[in-house]
Amino acid sequence: MRPEILFPLFTPATALPGVGPRIAKTIERLAGDRVVDLVWHLPSGIIDRRFAPKVADAPTGVIATITLRVERHQPPPNPRLPYKVRCADETGRLVLVFFHAHADYLRRALPEGETVVVSGRVEHFGREIQMSHPDHIGTVEELSRLQAVEPVYPLTAGLTPKTLAKAVTGALAETPDLDEWNEPAFLARQGWPGWRAALQQAHQPQSESDLDPLSPARARLAYDELLANQLGLALMRRSMRRLPGRKIRGDGRLRRRVLEALPFQLTESQKTSAKEIAADMASDGRMLRLVQGDVGSGKTVVAVLSMLAAVEAGCQAALMAPTELLARQHLATVAPLANEAGIPIALLTGREKGAARRAVLEGLADGQIPLVVGTHALFQEGVEFRDLALAVIDEQHRFGVHQRLTLAAKGRGVDVLVMTATPIPRTLMLTSYGDMDVSRLLEKPAGRRPVDTRVLPSARLDDVVAAVRRSLDDKAKVYWVCPLVEESESLDVAAAEDRHAELAATLGADRVGLVHGRMKGADKDAAMRRFAEGPPSVLVATTVIEVGVDVPDATVMVIEHAERFGLAQLHQLRGRIGRGDKPSTCLLLYQPPLGDTGRARLNILRETDDGFRIAEEDLRLRGAGELLGTRQSGLPEFRVADLAVHGELLAAARDDAMLVLERDAELTTPRGQALRTLLYLFERDAAVRLLRAG
Ligand code: ADP
Ligand code: MG
């Protein structure tokens, strides 16, 4: 249970001064609907109001806080003209200008004959010095309060800076003093303030340098978040390992048969990975291992060998793919190998219905079917295994930590193997897979040729079409990938349909196919099959082809609006070609103008085929938030930490988390108790539940 001391933070934002239901809606859109969400909503800039010149010394365009005598109100002769208030100090005159003014209010705030303080932007119009709509009007006593550095917060429509600032101030007033969870010596070495002080400082930047994510206050808050992340993952990992696992040790007979039947030798990485997996399975702990390898690095073979190890031991194994198309594709690769080993295999997705489905369910329940490939339908209720020992999840960054836990929580003592083709940078690996062991497929199978990648402006579309026509005549198969339009699938589809119609008109209707996410499963499969098995043709596609589709003789890929894709995604797409022995070409079309970053990004793809390097560069150029589209990637979203700059802190947080659990396994010491609060603060309640009560 969340400790009481945090209750004020996890209260709806409507509890704050000035936040009614309507304002709360806008705040929710911006930051979240609770007090704590505003606490994490840090300023993105500052306004410096410390400059307090005399009127004659106030330069135009600059924010100034000026003490003035109000001389005369001058209401407008007609409502379209501004209301003016003439003021002066001993050096000159300044006119305050208000459009759509409330005269009553102005008379009260700026009484004639009184001395006031105003703060705002000074403008010179000919001889006249003006300030229109001062941000602040106050009394002389308030001068020192007004003469401050003000934080500027990211805003959203319907929310004024003042309202938001007031709400944030209210939220900060609600923050409790919490016992320190960091080692005092570590804090001292870093020169970091305590938690509450860090928050106050982060919200009251005094200079541009205080906005730096590596400034002491912000670095400390980021570190806290990363520590919570790493501690949470370490606890998950430990509890997974504590679950009783089983020793699954096959005799190798099925694996040998498959290896003999393969037309190639395993790469060294494949051999190592298969060994690591077999050792995990044979140990009595539970396996939780990630196989990370670029597209085409041969993960499937590794998965199949592991699944057969389970079958050799008399158990069952399942392979789960994120989409139906991929599940079918996997079946197509795995089934021949299973046949080689003489082992029955079935497919189970949402589309298997009626008698066929019942037959599969029965076969899984009584063990007649030892191997199954499917979608998440595999892990729904009503699916019983006689003895499932291994679940392989082809993640393709569609599932997250949460799903892995759900699966583990099925309580079958199942070993879990996750495969990912996303070349996640090392820094990100730690935040999302810190709870897993990792095997990496580093080298590509022999015989792969690098793809010749070119970057062209979209104005050269006609040349591209002509080149595609020539390559069709040379018997090439061509992927034509259509742009991502915002997040809207229906717009993607419309763009793809238009392009399909145009290419069909120029190249011949029988030579151009179409596949997109809105098509029915069977139609999609049919379109893919025609492309895979048929004569040379163009397949116009939305990004549905990104995941896993295998047409080894496709050699050309055109990607429109390449600038809109993530680098990792472009790399994945490009991985669809260059799989056979013929040279391949990838044409990246962009819509000018392309900024420096945009150009740099596309150039990286031209320079290298190393998915890890591409991912690191993408992280550097764009930041983690944008990297994969955090939501769909299953990567954690951080409130304060930014992995593009806080990567080193992450490594420190990981070491710290491990050390803490070594010394204080159940977090019962005073520091341990404080760390429990930290976990709740960053909403890792599930991780705390894994601890013994303390
Ligand atoms: P991934 O799933 O990692 O993208 P796959 O497992 O689908 O890659 O393998 C891609 C292709 O490479 C498949 O056609 C597979 O048969 C082939 N392959 C796998 N391992 C090797 C190897 N060691 N040597 C040659 N070809 C291989
Ligand atoms: Mg594959």
XYZ file of C-alpha atoms and ligand atoms in Angstrom:
722
model
C 0.000 0.000 0.000
C 1.167 3.472 -0.844
C 2.520 5.211 2.270
C 0.299 7.896 3.696
C 2.948 10.551 3.341
C 2.532 10.357 -0.450
C -1.267 10.672 -0.416
C -1.270 14.444 -1.076
C 0.683 13.823 -4.303
C -1.656 11.163 -5.595
C -4.731 13.336 -5.200
C -6.626 14.686 -8.237
C -5.249 17.995 -9.489
C -8.640 19.566 -8.773
C -7.521 19.719 -5.135
C -5.132 22.523 -6.088
C -5.932 26.248 -5.863
C -7.435 27.612 -9.046
C -7.934 24.197 -10.624
C -11.578 23.546 -11.379
C -12.895 20.739 -13.556
C -12.311 22.685 -16.778
C -8.711 23.648 -15.978
C -8.123 20.130 -14.696
C -8.994 18.788 -18.156
C -6.368 20.945 -19.832
C -3.800 20.076 -17.179
C -4.560 16.426 -17.662
C -3.877 16.746 -21.370
C -0.580 18.435 -20.619
C 0.835 16.523 -17.687
C -1.649 14.164 -16.074
C -4.578 14.466 -13.739
C -2.904 14.207 -10.345
C -0.900 16.563 -8.162
C 2.232 14.496 -8.691
C 1.964 14.983 -12.450
C 2.380 18.722 -11.957
C 5.314 18.149 -9.641
C 7.104 16.433 -12.554
C 6.094 19.111 -15.034
C 9.353 21.042 -15.108
C 9.954 24.478 -16.649
C 11.308 24.666 -20.174
C 12.520 28.251 -19.938
C 12.828 31.329 -17.783
C 11.762 34.959 -17.856
C 14.244 37.156 -16.068
C 12.488 40.105 -14.423
C 15.477 41.180 -12.358
C 16.347 43.941 -14.804
C 14.876 47.099 -13.245
C 15.979 50.115 -15.316
C 14.704 53.648 -15.367
C 12.333 54.393 -18.243
C 15.006 56.190 -20.252
C 17.363 53.217 -19.944
C 14.902 50.474 -20.907
C 15.885 49.059 -24.307
C 13.186 48.028 -26.716
C 12.127 44.371 -26.809
C 13.475 43.606 -23.364
C 11.603 42.410 -20.288
C 11.906 45.011 -17.568
C 10.463 45.632 -14.112
C 9.919 49.360 -13.734
C 8.719 51.558 -10.890
C 6.397 54.293 -12.201
C 4.066 57.059 -11.094
C 0.612 56.760 -12.640
C -0.214 60.131 -14.194
C -3.425 59.801 -16.175
C -5.888 57.203 -17.482
C -6.895 57.666 -21.060
C -9.904 55.523 -21.994
C -10.227 54.888 -25.740
C -12.534 57.089 -27.811
C -13.887 53.905 -29.420
C -13.645 50.257 -28.299
C -11.392 49.234 -31.170
C -8.604 51.436 -29.858
C -6.576 50.555 -26.773
C -7.010 51.905 -23.275
C -3.896 53.839 -22.262
C -2.471 54.634 -18.886
C 0.169 57.358 -18.948
C 2.972 56.885 -16.451
C 6.427 58.320 -15.814
C 9.525 58.242 -13.659
C 12.117 60.952 -13.253
C 13.814 59.969 -16.534
C 10.882 59.784 -18.891
C 7.335 58.777 -19.792
C 5.978 55.305 -20.440
C 2.514 54.398 -21.705
C 0.797 51.211 -20.570
C -1.411 49.890 -23.357
C -4.416 47.573 -22.939
C -6.667 46.166 -25.634
C -10.175 45.022 -24.636
C -9.537 46.517 -21.225
C -11.713 46.321 -18.145
C -11.650 49.960 -17.080
C -12.774 49.158 -13.504
C -9.945 46.780 -12.993
C -7.377 49.184 -14.409
C -8.606 52.033 -12.209
C -8.213 49.819 -9.147
C -4.816 48.393 -10.099
C -3.330 51.658 -11.336
C -4.768 54.544 -9.305
C -3.813 57.964 -10.631
C -1.136 59.634 -8.547
C 0.164 56.405 -6.993
C 3.508 54.710 -7.542
C 3.314 51.187 -8.978
C 5.597 48.481 -10.260
C 4.958 46.930 -13.664
C 6.829 44.151 -15.398
C 6.669 43.321 -19.083
C 8.219 43.884 -22.473
C 9.221 47.435 -23.305
C 8.661 48.677 -26.873
C 9.636 51.922 -28.513
C 7.248 53.422 -31.081
C 8.888 56.524 -32.454
C 9.234 58.818 -29.478
C 6.764 56.897 -27.340
C 7.905 54.185 -24.931
C 5.201 51.560 -24.321
C 4.504 48.422 -22.435
C 1.412 46.598 -23.621
C -0.350 44.245 -21.244
C 2.254 44.096 -18.488
C 2.612 40.567 -17.139
C 2.547 41.893 -13.587
C 1.254 44.992 -11.857
C 2.042 45.477 -8.194
C 2.707 47.924 -5.400
C 6.123 49.275 -4.518
C 6.237 46.876 -1.555
C 5.975 44.017 -4.040
C 8.965 45.136 -6.052
C 11.378 42.525 -4.759
C 8.846 39.735 -5.339
C 8.198 40.899 -8.894
C 11.851 41.417 -9.644
C 12.389 37.678 -9.942
C 13.297 34.979 -12.404
C 10.083 33.274 -13.452
C 9.843 29.730 -14.726
C 8.203 29.206 -18.115
C 6.264 25.965 -18.390
C 5.266 23.992 -21.456
C 1.615 24.870 -22.063
C -1.379 23.582 -23.898
C -4.373 25.312 -25.469
C -6.816 26.652 -22.907
C -4.253 27.042 -20.147
C -2.611 30.376 -19.314
C 0.907 30.598 -17.883
C -0.477 32.169 -14.720
C -3.020 29.460 -14.060
C -0.478 26.739 -14.622
C 2.185 28.430 -12.512
C -0.299 28.771 -9.684
C -1.262 25.114 -9.923
C 2.382 24.020 -9.940
C 3.135 26.208 -6.945
C 0.180 24.598 -5.220
C 1.440 21.157 -6.144
C 4.901 21.930 -4.781
C 3.363 23.129 -1.533
C 1.834 19.667 -1.218
C 5.156 17.858 -1.556
C 6.159 16.260 1.724
C 9.643 16.031 3.149
C 10.736 12.487 2.473
C 13.502 10.530 4.153
C 16.594 10.490 1.964
C 16.934 7.331 -0.126
C 20.346 8.125 -1.576
C 23.624 7.564 0.252
C 24.628 10.889 1.836
C 28.215 10.373 0.660
C 27.028 9.867 -2.919
C 24.877 13.007 -2.798
C 27.778 14.998 -1.401
C 30.112 13.726 -4.094
C 27.653 14.686 -6.808
C 26.863 17.998 -5.157
C 23.147 17.200 -5.299
C 20.476 18.689 -3.052
C 17.887 16.691 -1.138
C 14.740 15.596 -2.938
C 12.425 18.376 -1.918
C 15.074 21.036 -2.349
C 15.879 19.602 -5.784
C 12.236 19.907 -6.784
C 12.039 23.481 -5.558
C 15.202 24.381 -7.427
C 14.126 22.650 -10.602
C 10.911 24.656 -10.534
C 12.673 27.913 -9.704
C 15.515 28.125 -12.179
C 17.601 31.243 -11.652
C 19.471 31.065 -14.951
C 19.523 29.179 -18.230
C 22.069 26.772 -16.784
C 19.537 25.661 -14.178
C 17.446 24.328 -17.063
C 20.234 21.998 -18.103
C 19.158 18.383 -17.507
C 22.572 17.849 -15.920
C 22.181 20.727 -13.437
C 22.405 19.415 -9.863
C 18.672 19.617 -9.151
C 17.522 18.038 -12.397
C 20.235 15.401 -12.393
C 19.229 14.369 -8.916
C 15.558 14.038 -9.854
C 16.486 12.068 -12.968
C 18.700 9.827 -10.899
C 15.863 9.156 -8.473
C 13.647 8.107 -11.331
C 16.301 5.856 -12.836
C 17.020 4.346 -9.444
C 13.330 3.546 -8.998
C 13.325 2.000 -12.468
C 16.397 -0.138 -11.824
C 15.354 -1.167 -8.341
C 11.922 -2.133 -9.640
C 13.406 -4.239 -12.421
C 15.888 -5.871 -10.046
C 13.034 -6.855 -7.749
C 11.028 -8.281 -10.640
C 14.014 -10.206 -11.831
C 14.720 -11.615 -8.404
C 11.150 -12.699 -7.853
C 11.021 -14.343 -11.274
C 14.122 -16.287 -10.390
C 12.755 -17.303 -7.038
C 9.774 -18.935 -8.686
C 10.361 -22.598 -8.858
C 11.654 -23.426 -12.305
C 12.331 -26.867 -13.683
C 15.293 -28.607 -15.126
C 14.561 -29.110 -18.790
C 17.366 -31.044 -20.332
C 16.898 -32.706 -23.698
C 19.168 -35.374 -25.136
C 19.823 -33.450 -28.330
C 18.375 -35.995 -30.740
C 15.766 -33.697 -32.324
C 18.137 -30.754 -32.497
C 20.758 -32.886 -34.210
C 18.285 -33.944 -36.871
C 17.353 -30.339 -37.611
C 20.952 -29.158 -37.665
C 21.815 -31.866 -40.160
C 18.918 -30.858 -42.374
C 19.783 -27.154 -42.401
C 21.405 -26.031 -45.643
C 23.831 -23.848 -43.671
C 26.135 -23.798 -40.673
C 25.062 -21.889 -37.582
C 26.949 -18.673 -36.993
C 29.091 -18.469 -33.863
C 26.526 -16.159 -32.239
C 23.746 -18.608 -32.974
C 25.725 -21.438 -31.418
C 26.545 -19.405 -28.321
C 22.964 -18.240 -27.891
C 21.579 -21.755 -28.264
C 24.044 -22.957 -25.628
C 23.171 -20.168 -23.213
C 19.495 -20.919 -23.595
C 19.959 -24.655 -23.141
C 21.960 -24.005 -19.967
C 19.233 -21.736 -18.574
C 16.590 -24.335 -19.325
C 18.630 -27.080 -17.736
C 19.111 -25.101 -14.522
C 16.417 -25.292 -11.881
C 15.778 -21.527 -11.930
C 13.460 -19.886 -14.352
C 14.809 -18.631 -17.613
C 14.126 -15.036 -18.536
C 16.314 -14.359 -21.524
C 16.304 -11.958 -24.416
C 17.712 -12.868 -27.802
C 18.581 -9.675 -29.544
C 19.577 -9.742 -33.168
C 19.139 -7.581 -36.180
C 16.622 -8.466 -38.851
C 17.924 -11.492 -40.704
C 20.439 -12.472 -38.050
C 18.771 -15.854 -37.704
C 16.816 -15.697 -34.462
C 14.178 -18.126 -35.639
C 16.583 -21.022 -35.904
C 17.786 -20.367 -32.380
C 14.194 -20.326 -31.165
C 13.379 -23.581 -32.920
C 16.390 -25.339 -31.428
C 15.338 -24.204 -27.959
C 11.788 -25.348 -28.514
C 13.018 -28.740 -29.623
C 15.115 -29.009 -26.458
C 11.851 -28.731 -24.522
C 10.224 -31.394 -26.697
C 13.195 -33.726 -26.241
C 12.532 -33.470 -22.512
C 8.934 -34.563 -23.066
C 7.439 -31.075 -22.732
C 5.753 -28.518 -24.972
C 6.920 -25.191 -26.368
C 5.028 -22.218 -27.788
C 6.109 -19.378 -30.058
C 4.058 -16.198 -29.818
C 4.158 -13.476 -32.463
C 2.702 -9.969 -32.189
C 0.519 -10.211 -35.288
C -1.374 -12.847 -37.139
C 0.613 -12.289 -40.319
C 3.831 -12.873 -38.439
C 2.508 -15.946 -36.674
C 1.743 -17.466 -40.074
C 5.100 -16.483 -41.395
C 6.804 -18.079 -38.402
C 4.804 -21.221 -38.908
C 5.973 -21.328 -42.510
C 9.625 -21.215 -41.341
C 9.301 -23.417 -38.318
C 7.024 -26.145 -39.699
C 9.577 -27.574 -42.177
C 12.145 -27.787 -39.393
C 9.641 -29.447 -37.059
C 8.811 -31.893 -39.845
C 12.494 -32.621 -40.236
C 12.484 -33.581 -36.564
C 9.238 -35.486 -36.996
C 7.364 -33.338 -34.493
C 3.749 -32.171 -34.955
C 3.177 -28.414 -34.894
C -0.002 -26.341 -34.882
C -1.097 -22.756 -35.414
C -3.385 -20.925 -33.011
C -4.539 -17.373 -33.641
C -7.856 -15.586 -33.268
C -8.711 -16.769 -36.749
C -8.703 -20.481 -36.033
C -12.355 -21.288 -35.378
C -14.712 -24.178 -34.888
C -13.558 -27.751 -35.300
C -10.020 -26.791 -36.335
C -9.619 -24.744 -33.201
C -11.042 -27.459 -30.996
C -8.608 -29.945 -32.487
C -5.656 -27.684 -31.673
C -6.905 -27.038 -28.145
C -7.316 -30.767 -27.568
C -3.887 -31.517 -28.965
C -2.305 -28.943 -26.667
C -4.249 -30.192 -23.653
C -3.368 -33.835 -24.134
C 0.149 -33.188 -25.378
C -0.365 -34.668 -28.855
C 0.782 -31.318 -30.213
C 4.167 -30.488 -28.675
C 4.859 -27.322 -30.697
C 2.536 -24.410 -31.349
C 2.919 -21.064 -33.048
C 0.377 -18.301 -32.521
C -0.593 -14.848 -31.385
C -1.519 -13.725 -27.870
C -4.541 -16.003 -28.370
C -2.147 -18.665 -27.072
C -2.212 -17.257 -23.590
C -5.877 -16.593 -23.251
C -8.198 -18.491 -21.022
C -9.378 -21.814 -22.326
C -5.977 -22.673 -23.762
C -4.506 -25.479 -21.665
C -1.171 -27.131 -22.159
C -0.381 -30.600 -20.927
C 3.115 -29.478 -19.993
C 4.364 -26.186 -21.372
C 8.031 -25.704 -20.540
C 9.099 -22.884 -22.860
C 7.389 -19.799 -24.190
C 9.193 -17.940 -26.955
C 7.906 -14.434 -27.524
C 8.810 -12.728 -30.743
C 8.542 -9.291 -29.353
C 9.296 -6.923 -32.178
C 8.817 -4.243 -29.559
C 5.084 -4.767 -29.402
C 4.939 -6.283 -25.937
C 6.358 -4.787 -22.782
C 7.618 -5.740 -19.374
C 4.069 -5.920 -18.167
C 3.050 -8.635 -20.631
C 6.081 -10.681 -19.734
C 5.040 -10.582 -16.118
C 1.471 -11.562 -16.932
C 2.819 -14.517 -18.766
C 5.141 -15.495 -15.941
C 2.303 -15.062 -13.490
C 0.496 -17.940 -15.195
C 2.518 -19.914 -12.703
C 3.437 -22.826 -14.881
C 7.136 -22.638 -14.165
C 7.586 -21.717 -17.803
C 10.962 -20.629 -19.142
C 10.588 -17.421 -21.126
C 12.642 -16.477 -24.165
C 12.012 -13.111 -25.789
C 13.273 -12.369 -29.289
C 13.659 -8.825 -30.446
C 14.898 -7.432 -33.725
C 14.909 -3.901 -32.387
C 18.511 -2.855 -32.035
C 17.836 -1.192 -28.716
C 20.744 0.967 -27.597
C 22.563 -0.306 -24.560
C 21.202 2.502 -22.414
C 17.625 1.668 -23.272
C 18.226 -2.043 -22.829
C 18.875 -1.437 -19.176
C 15.660 0.424 -18.589
C 13.344 -2.051 -20.225
C 15.158 -5.365 -20.151
C 17.201 -4.866 -16.997
C 15.338 -7.856 -15.631
C 16.529 -10.216 -18.374
C 19.661 -12.022 -19.399
C 20.694 -11.218 -22.925
C 22.068 -13.239 -25.815
C 23.102 -11.256 -28.821
C 23.323 -12.368 -32.421
C 26.120 -10.137 -33.569
C 27.122 -11.398 -36.968
C 24.900 -11.849 -39.958
C 24.720 -15.216 -41.657
C 27.323 -15.544 -44.382
C 26.497 -14.459 -47.901
C 24.481 -11.362 -47.022
C 25.226 -8.371 -49.165
C 24.927 -4.839 -47.857
C 22.041 -2.897 -49.325
C 22.941 0.042 -51.550
C 21.023 2.887 -49.898
C 20.327 6.225 -51.555
C 18.643 9.363 -50.319
C 16.601 11.384 -52.842
C 14.182 14.323 -52.734
C 10.597 13.428 -53.562
C 10.784 15.653 -56.639
C 12.648 12.764 -58.279
C 9.643 10.481 -58.029
C 9.436 10.097 -61.816
C 13.056 8.906 -61.969
C 12.310 6.455 -59.202
C 9.300 5.069 -61.028
C 11.412 4.680 -64.170
C 14.087 2.848 -62.162
C 11.452 0.572 -60.672
C 10.174 -0.228 -64.165
C 13.701 -1.186 -65.265
C 14.235 -3.368 -62.208
C 10.920 -5.136 -62.848
C 12.172 -5.888 -66.354
C 15.271 -7.317 -64.653
C 12.968 -9.566 -62.657
C 13.237 -7.747 -59.343
C 10.643 -7.736 -56.617
C 10.022 -4.269 -55.232
C 8.598 -3.064 -51.939
C 7.078 0.403 -52.094
C 6.478 1.711 -48.595
C 4.052 4.563 -48.133
C 4.413 7.334 -45.632
C 3.220 7.407 -42.117
C 0.593 10.095 -41.880
C 0.452 11.230 -38.287
C -0.825 8.420 -36.137
C -3.820 7.851 -38.310
C -4.082 4.471 -39.915
C -6.905 5.474 -42.239
C -4.796 8.284 -43.738
C -1.892 5.856 -44.192
C -4.220 3.591 -46.036
C -5.545 6.359 -48.276
C -1.980 7.336 -49.220
C -1.107 3.738 -50.021
C -4.255 3.267 -52.085
C -3.505 6.397 -54.109
C 0.058 5.328 -54.766
C -1.113 1.861 -55.713
C -3.552 3.284 -58.250
C -0.889 5.525 -59.789
C 1.739 2.801 -60.047
C -0.803 0.328 -61.407
C -1.645 2.866 -64.125
C 2.021 3.374 -65.110
C 3.481 -0.078 -64.593
C 0.484 -2.281 -65.351
C -2.227 -3.411 -62.958
C -1.010 -7.009 -62.889
C 2.433 -5.899 -61.729
C 1.376 -3.890 -58.668
C -0.110 -5.294 -55.465
C -1.273 -3.636 -52.258
C -1.169 -4.562 -48.600
C -2.150 -2.420 -45.642
C -3.260 -2.661 -42.057
C -6.961 -2.226 -42.761
C -7.203 -5.274 -45.005
C -8.755 -8.456 -43.702
C -6.234 -11.013 -42.524
C -6.943 -13.415 -45.377
C -6.651 -10.678 -48.010
C -3.405 -9.496 -46.504
C -1.996 -13.018 -46.548
C -3.133 -13.506 -50.130
C -1.489 -10.247 -51.257
C 1.729 -11.207 -49.485
C 1.667 -14.670 -50.966
C 1.158 -13.357 -54.506
C 4.156 -11.113 -53.990
C 6.279 -13.856 -52.426
C 5.439 -16.628 -54.872
C 4.379 -14.807 -58.002
C 6.327 -13.179 -60.836
C 8.315 -9.969 -60.289
C 6.050 -7.191 -59.071
C 5.731 -4.153 -56.859
C 4.076 -4.447 -53.477
C 2.732 -1.138 -52.243
C 2.538 -1.334 -48.468
C 2.035 0.601 -45.309
C 4.340 -0.333 -42.478
C 2.596 -3.671 -41.967
C 5.534 -5.194 -43.794
C 7.865 -3.861 -41.157
C 7.483 -6.850 -38.983
C 9.109 -9.970 -40.142
C 7.799 -10.662 -43.604
C 10.264 -12.800 -45.461
C 10.515 -12.622 -49.262
C 14.154 -13.508 -49.859
C 14.182 -12.528 -53.539
C 12.908 -8.976 -52.984
C 15.785 -6.659 -53.909
C 14.390 -3.146 -54.190
C 12.706 -0.981 -51.598
C 11.328 2.509 -52.057
C 10.346 4.380 -48.914
C 8.362 7.566 -49.320
C 8.662 10.345 -46.746
C 11.528 8.529 -45.137
C 12.041 11.587 -42.913
C 8.860 10.713 -41.051
C 10.058 7.316 -39.919
C 12.225 6.487 -36.945
C 15.700 5.328 -37.912
C 15.210 2.002 -36.234
C 12.041 1.573 -38.218
C 13.749 2.424 -41.505
C 16.450 -0.033 -40.617
C 13.853 -2.707 -39.949
C 12.133 -1.979 -43.221
C 15.362 -2.103 -45.141
C 16.108 -5.432 -43.521
C 13.321 -6.869 -45.698
C 15.639 -6.713 -48.694
C 19.197 -7.876 -49.119
C 18.237 -11.299 -47.830
C 19.120 -13.269 -50.939
C 22.300 -13.455 -52.976
C 21.474 -10.633 -55.416
C 22.490 -7.000 -54.816
C 19.738 -4.852 -53.352
C 18.852 -1.180 -53.461
C 16.946 0.968 -51.011
C 15.700 4.394 -52.126
C 14.803 6.770 -49.334
C 12.614 9.568 -50.646
C 12.287 12.664 -48.518
C 10.169 15.775 -48.703
C 12.353 18.918 -48.610
C 13.230 20.937 -46.704
C 15.169 18.541 -44.566
C 16.781 20.038 -41.455
C 20.335 19.244 -40.386
C 19.178 16.543 -38.016
C 16.915 15.045 -40.648
C 19.745 14.912 -43.156
C 22.141 13.472 -40.580
C 19.640 10.780 -39.705
C 19.092 9.614 -43.261
C 22.812 9.721 -43.937
C 23.475 7.304 -41.106
C 21.384 4.754 -42.934
C 23.469 5.306 -46.019
C 26.669 4.830 -44.081
C 25.972 1.781 -42.011
C 23.992 -1.392 -41.745
C 24.800 -1.881 -38.084
C 21.488 -1.772 -36.265
C 23.101 -1.007 -32.936
C 24.997 1.948 -34.273
C 21.876 3.208 -35.991
C 19.920 2.955 -32.769
C 22.603 4.763 -30.752
C 22.717 7.573 -33.309
C 18.949 7.829 -33.364
C 18.931 8.103 -29.601
C 21.574 10.791 -29.747
C 19.802 12.790 -32.443
C 16.252 12.490 -31.290
C 16.136 11.493 -27.654
C 14.574 8.415 -26.193
C 11.024 9.685 -26.080
C 10.717 9.800 -29.820
C 12.937 6.884 -30.555
C 10.474 4.137 -31.140
C 7.240 5.797 -30.340
C 7.498 5.009 -26.667
C 3.938 3.844 -26.212
C 3.969 1.084 -28.736
C 7.528 0.099 -28.017
C 6.855 -1.036 -24.485
C 9.817 1.042 -23.381
C 9.239 2.911 -20.161
C 8.365 6.556 -20.315
C 10.320 8.709 -17.930
C 9.006 11.840 -16.320
C 12.298 13.571 -15.637
C 15.077 11.365 -16.914
C 16.162 11.717 -20.535
C 18.264 8.801 -21.613
C 19.940 10.786 -24.342
C 21.668 12.800 -21.590
C 21.324 10.719 -18.436
C 22.809 7.500 -19.772
C 25.679 7.536 -17.297
C 23.349 8.070 -14.392
C 21.463 4.997 -15.508
C 24.521 2.806 -15.156
C 25.167 4.241 -11.689
C 21.546 3.623 -10.720
C 21.803 0.021 -11.832
C 24.924 -0.586 -9.737
C 23.332 1.152 -6.802
C 20.171 -0.958 -7.057
C 22.160 -4.185 -7.114
C 24.257 -3.136 -4.153
C 21.195 -2.141 -2.161
C 19.535 -5.502 -2.671
C 22.720 -7.340 -1.773
C 22.930 -5.566 1.561
C 19.282 -5.131 2.374
C 17.401 -7.783 0.461
C 13.919 -6.902 1.702
C 14.461 -3.144 2.047
C 13.946 -3.082 5.800
C 16.772 -0.780 6.943
C 16.005 2.935 7.216
C 17.448 3.494 3.762
C 15.470 0.501 2.515
C 12.270 2.021 3.890
C 13.067 5.283 2.134
C 13.643 3.364 -1.092
C 10.241 1.756 -0.762
C 8.779 5.256 -0.691
C 10.824 6.085 -3.776
C 9.318 3.092 -5.587
C 5.831 4.290 -4.710
C 6.696 7.836 -5.693
C 7.511 6.591 -9.186
C 4.531 4.285 -9.180
C 6.356 1.003 -9.066
C 3.861 -0.389 -6.614
C 4.001 -3.819 -8.224
C 7.696 -4.053 -7.414
C 7.157 -3.214 -3.744
C 4.559 -5.957 -3.512
C 7.321 -8.420 -4.295
C 9.012 -7.543 -1.011
C 8.275 -9.103 2.333
C 6.313 -6.655 4.484
C 8.655 -4.337 6.306
P 15.468 -13.044 -38.003
O 14.271 -13.701 -37.399
O 16.567 -12.859 -37.020
O 15.129 -11.813 -38.753
P 15.518 -15.411 -39.498
O 15.643 -16.357 -38.391
O 14.170 -15.223 -40.091
O 16.078 -14.009 -39.059
O 16.585 -15.780 -40.593
C 16.646 -15.091 -41.806
C 17.064 -16.017 -42.900
O 18.405 -16.423 -42.694
C 16.240 -17.266 -42.954
O 15.953 -17.508 -44.301
C 17.143 -18.325 -42.373
O 16.885 -19.587 -42.919
C 18.526 -17.822 -42.759
N 19.569 -18.227 -41.819
C 19.479 -18.315 -40.482
N 20.660 -18.683 -39.940
C 21.547 -18.810 -40.973
C 22.938 -19.154 -41.069
N 23.654 -19.453 -39.983
N 23.501 -19.177 -42.284
C 22.786 -18.872 -43.380
N 21.482 -18.543 -43.376
C 20.846 -18.505 -42.185
Mg 12.379 -13.974 -38.197
